[in-house]
Amino acid sequence: MNEKKQKGPEKDAAKTFTAFRKSRQGQPSGELLKKALKNWPKKEAPKPNKKVALPSAEA
Amino acid sequence: MTATKIFRFSQLRQLISEMPEIKNGLVVDSNIIFAASYELDIFHDEVAEILNVLSEHDIPLFTNVNIRSEFLELHRRVLIAESLIDFYEDYGSEMEPQLQHQLKSHRTSYRKAIEEDRLFKLSDQRIKSFRKQLMEFKANDHDAWQLFCQNYFSVRMAGLWEKAVEIFNLHFISLRQNDKSPQVSGDLSWKQMENLVSQYGIGVSDAMILNLFLNSTFPVVLTADSDLVYVIERLRPENKVALIPDSL
């Protein structure tokens, strides 16, 4: 249990946090990602729908 | 004691005079911490201002594990959206046409939202769809989704909660048996939480936050969630109120 009085938020906390968040950007990752993107998956040609014979009413 | 259950941010000073025990702290909901941390959230300016008033009065903010996970989830959905745009801008020309088209269209939607001052969050379904497409591209035992996360997303996401704890001075409410916070006054049960869900149709995560608030010594929950407001207005819990943005 905390005996002392706990502190409230810092002044201008929202401004400080958004500035921190906006300062963090990703970096281009170089050759490996470029290599992955060049390695296109081979797309299979769509298969034609098979016609399935429905059971007849007499069956 | 006040009969009003819902106070607006502009009434905070009145609330402090009516409920001086608020100075010991209040429960802050995830949408408030998120709004404070993201400038495009519709409540950002109001929340930034109310936090300054709370700072002036040195009123501490309390959270729990549900609030933490909701906060991180909101950021995940926003930051993946932003990271995908950077990724597209760096590598768009290297991409195969279908992926290029999808990411370009994503960037257009994002820009439109920004122009309209709207928050842009990707749905979990849309994130999974991008992941599925990027996973198809592979190099050296890595797929492009992994590489995207490592290089664009994780730098934005990692350590976000720790920084929020530091800047907003968040205090954690523990429910662990041998480390239970003194502010937890009742025994929280799954049954109580399920009752809140089934009686009012609110989300499970909201019900967990509300259940904690109802079983605590905190008199105030700071929230921008209409589900919590809806239940508090109907339950009218004794000595407890919600403090909400004026524009909600």
XYZ file of C-alpha atoms in Angstrom:
307
model
C 0.000 0.000 0.000
C 1.239 3.457 -0.892
C 1.299 5.618 2.216
C 2.155 8.922 0.546
C -0.248 10.886 -1.616
C 0.051 9.851 -5.232
C 0.809 12.463 -7.855
C -1.469 13.772 -10.576
C -0.591 14.090 -14.275
C 2.203 16.393 -15.425
C 1.232 19.819 -16.756
C 0.646 19.694 -20.531
C 0.840 15.897 -20.389
C -1.220 15.457 -23.578
C 1.060 17.814 -25.495
C 4.179 16.045 -24.209
C 2.823 12.612 -25.088
C 1.679 13.484 -28.601
C 5.065 15.087 -29.319
C 6.767 11.904 -28.130
C 4.475 9.716 -30.257
C 4.942 11.809 -33.381
C 8.718 11.725 -32.998
C 8.786 7.994 -33.536
C 8.752 7.053 -37.194
C 9.760 3.838 -38.911
C 12.843 3.587 -41.063
C 13.141 1.993 -44.483
C 14.446 -1.461 -43.756
C 16.777 -1.914 -46.652
C 17.560 -4.842 -48.791
C 15.702 -7.659 -47.061
C 12.288 -6.036 -47.399
C 13.066 -5.016 -50.968
C 14.020 -8.606 -51.687
C 10.808 -9.908 -50.116
C 8.687 -7.516 -52.148
C 10.394 -8.566 -55.348
C 9.652 -12.165 -54.502
C 6.081 -12.091 -55.759
C 3.987 -15.081 -54.944
C 2.971 -17.074 -57.967
C -0.736 -16.693 -58.409
C -2.515 -19.805 -59.594
C -5.000 -19.312 -62.358
C -8.544 -19.523 -60.970
C -9.981 -22.998 -61.316
C -13.225 -23.341 -63.261
C -16.189 -24.223 -61.098
C -16.964 -27.904 -61.287
C -20.535 -28.652 -62.094
C -21.951 -31.006 -59.524
C -24.858 -33.115 -60.597
C -27.751 -32.622 -58.228
C -29.564 -35.728 -57.093
C -32.766 -36.221 -59.008
C -36.123 -36.077 -57.257
C -36.654 -39.821 -57.762
C -33.324 -40.789 -56.161
C -23.862 14.231 -1.652
C -24.739 14.947 -5.245
C -27.786 13.373 -6.905
C -26.341 13.998 -10.336
C -24.532 10.993 -11.734
C -23.013 12.544 -14.831
C -20.778 15.605 -14.669
C -19.319 17.417 -17.664
C -15.670 18.448 -17.799
C -16.728 22.098 -17.386
C -18.246 21.124 -14.021
C -15.034 19.690 -12.583
C -14.476 22.536 -10.123
C -18.050 22.139 -8.859
C -17.475 18.392 -8.566
C -14.303 18.918 -6.519
C -16.228 21.095 -4.075
C -19.095 18.594 -3.836
C -16.879 15.509 -3.645
C -13.541 16.533 -2.094
C -12.541 12.856 -1.890
C -11.892 13.077 -5.646
C -8.497 14.525 -4.631
C -7.409 11.003 -3.648
C -7.733 9.945 -7.249
C -10.109 8.836 -9.969
C -10.385 5.974 -12.435
C -9.403 7.047 -15.936
C -10.849 5.069 -18.836
C -8.781 3.939 -21.828
C -10.586 6.256 -24.278
C -9.497 9.269 -22.199
C -5.829 8.265 -22.128
C -6.030 7.479 -25.818
C -7.678 10.839 -26.597
C -4.940 12.587 -24.635
C -2.271 10.715 -26.540
C -3.639 11.127 -30.062
C -4.264 14.596 -31.428
C -6.832 13.495 -34.029
C -9.178 11.967 -31.497
C -12.387 13.998 -31.313
C -11.971 14.509 -27.565
C -8.265 15.376 -27.667
C -8.510 19.112 -26.912
C -11.100 18.695 -24.172
C -9.125 15.892 -22.546
C -5.843 17.817 -22.776
C -7.527 20.688 -20.963
C -9.150 18.572 -18.238
C -5.821 16.848 -17.559
C -4.292 20.264 -16.938
C -7.016 21.050 -14.405
C -6.378 17.674 -12.734
C -2.662 18.470 -12.796
C -3.291 21.835 -11.098
C -5.197 20.039 -8.328
C -2.656 17.181 -8.288
C -5.426 14.590 -8.640
C -3.934 11.163 -9.455
C -5.239 8.911 -12.233
C -5.761 5.174 -11.714
C -5.948 2.432 -14.331
C -6.047 -1.331 -14.482
C -5.112 -4.136 -16.832
C -8.251 -3.724 -18.979
C -7.626 -0.021 -19.469
C -4.042 -0.759 -20.428
C -5.016 -3.404 -22.983
C -7.734 -1.206 -24.540
C -5.310 1.716 -24.797
C -2.732 -0.447 -26.555
C -5.328 -1.947 -28.885
C -6.517 1.512 -29.976
C -2.947 2.527 -30.695
C -2.276 -0.719 -32.569
C -5.134 0.017 -34.969
C -4.044 3.606 -35.548
C -0.313 2.994 -35.731
C -0.527 0.058 -38.155
C -2.568 2.348 -40.406
C 0.123 5.056 -40.249
C 2.997 2.595 -40.591
C 1.481 1.040 -43.722
C 1.485 4.447 -45.364
C 5.175 5.018 -44.622
C 5.870 1.513 -45.863
C 3.964 2.202 -49.089
C 5.740 5.507 -49.610
C 9.153 3.884 -49.211
C 8.507 0.700 -51.186
C 5.369 1.283 -53.268
C 7.329 1.244 -56.505
C 8.761 -2.194 -55.642
C 5.391 -3.777 -54.947
C 3.305 -5.955 -57.203
C 0.315 -4.099 -58.648
C -2.422 -5.617 -56.463
C -0.670 -4.809 -53.167
C 0.336 -1.418 -54.508
C -3.290 -0.661 -55.336
C -4.540 -1.785 -51.894
C -2.011 0.336 -50.036
C -2.599 3.339 -52.257
C -6.305 3.082 -51.596
C -5.582 2.785 -47.861
C -3.481 5.969 -48.026
C -6.295 7.793 -49.839
C -8.804 6.806 -47.121
C -6.353 7.884 -44.429
C -5.700 11.258 -46.056
C -9.425 11.856 -46.486
C -9.965 11.187 -42.769
C -7.147 13.580 -41.857
C -8.600 16.299 -44.119
C -11.919 15.852 -42.344
C -10.226 15.919 -38.913
C -11.296 12.348 -38.281
C -9.402 9.626 -36.493
C -8.470 6.777 -38.820
C -8.376 3.313 -37.258
C -8.028 0.074 -39.159
C -10.417 -2.715 -38.259
C -8.892 -5.947 -37.030
C -10.301 -7.646 -40.121
C -8.506 -5.168 -42.413
C -5.229 -5.606 -40.510
C -5.508 -9.372 -40.958
C -6.160 -8.880 -44.653
C -2.980 -6.768 -45.073
C -1.043 -9.330 -43.039
C -2.269 -12.154 -45.247
C -1.179 -10.324 -48.397
C 2.238 -9.334 -47.058
C 2.929 -12.811 -45.701
C 2.994 -14.077 -49.261
C 6.226 -12.180 -49.944
C 9.254 -13.929 -48.500
C 13.004 -13.431 -48.221
C 15.553 -15.334 -46.103
C 12.995 -17.000 -43.810
C 11.228 -13.702 -43.228
C 7.966 -12.586 -44.708
C 7.154 -9.003 -45.622
C 4.626 -8.635 -42.762
C 7.299 -9.548 -40.201
C 9.727 -7.138 -41.824
C 7.090 -4.415 -41.957
C 6.331 -4.879 -38.241
C 10.011 -4.899 -37.294
C 10.906 -1.836 -39.300
C 7.842 0.379 -39.295
C 5.321 -0.616 -36.653
C 7.318 -1.746 -33.640
C 9.289 1.490 -33.417
C 5.996 3.339 -33.007
C 4.281 0.844 -30.730
C 6.995 -0.363 -28.360
C 7.092 1.257 -24.939
C 3.981 3.341 -25.533
C 2.258 2.296 -22.322
C 5.373 2.863 -20.198
C 5.638 6.372 -21.616
C 1.941 7.007 -20.927
C 2.436 5.844 -17.336
C 5.337 8.251 -16.963
C 3.778 11.324 -18.593
C 0.190 10.952 -17.359
C 1.472 9.678 -14.024
C -0.807 6.652 -14.128
C -1.185 4.499 -11.040
C -2.094 0.862 -11.299
C -4.954 -0.818 -9.475
C -3.869 -4.332 -8.620
C -6.380 -7.128 -8.066
C -3.805 -9.778 -7.217
C -4.670 -11.588 -4.024
C -1.429 -10.796 -2.182
C -1.017 -7.326 -3.669
C -4.570 -5.999 -3.816
C -4.775 -2.202 -4.028
C -6.307 -0.587 -0.940
C -8.791 1.236 -3.181
C -10.466 -2.054 -4.128
C -13.268 -2.264 -1.605
C -15.315 -5.229 -2.750
C -14.738 -8.709 -4.075
C -14.819 -8.537 -7.814
C -16.505 -11.503 -9.398
C -17.016 -12.720 -12.938
C -20.700 -13.127 -12.074
C -21.088 -9.391 -11.344
C -19.316 -8.552 -14.568
C -21.490 -10.957 -16.574
C -24.582 -9.385 -15.025
C -23.512 -5.956 -16.264
C -23.033 -7.391 -19.747
C -26.324 -9.263 -19.794
C -28.462 -6.550 -18.208
C -27.168 -3.642 -20.255
C -25.671 -5.249 -23.349
C -22.323 -3.475 -22.922
C -18.950 -4.865 -23.993
C -17.069 -7.246 -21.707
C -14.057 -4.973 -21.400
C -16.262 -1.997 -20.442
C -18.098 -4.201 -17.945
C -14.786 -5.175 -16.331
C -13.746 -1.531 -15.976
C -17.168 -0.606 -14.611
C -17.178 -3.536 -12.204
C -13.842 -2.415 -10.836
C -15.082 1.166 -10.456
C -18.233 0.014 -8.645
C -16.163 -2.115 -6.259
C -13.620 0.560 -5.464
C -13.381 3.555 -3.172
C -12.975 5.890 -6.169
C -15.886 8.314 -6.446
C -15.286 9.301 -10.073
C -14.602 7.608 -13.376
C -13.243 9.838 -16.123
C -14.620 8.429 -19.374
C -15.710 9.251 -22.920
C -17.523 5.943 -23.333
C -21.272 6.229 -23.799
C -21.715 2.610 -22.615
C -20.315 3.440 -19.183
C -22.415 6.607 -19.028
C -25.522 4.646 -19.997
C -25.070 2.096 -17.205
C -24.102 4.633 -14.535
C -27.191 6.704 -15.335
C -29.373 3.623 -14.838
C -27.584 1.972 -11.910
C -27.175 5.263 -10.043
C -24.459 3.840 -7.762
C -24.198 5.549 -4.389
C -21.404 8.141 -4.034
C -20.174 7.564 -7.563
C -20.291 9.696 -10.685
C -18.916 9.782 -14.219
C -16.972 12.791 -15.478
C -17.343 13.108 -19.246
C -16.387 15.510 -22.068
C -18.897 18.324 -22.634
C -19.197 17.282 -26.270
C -20.114 13.629 -25.564
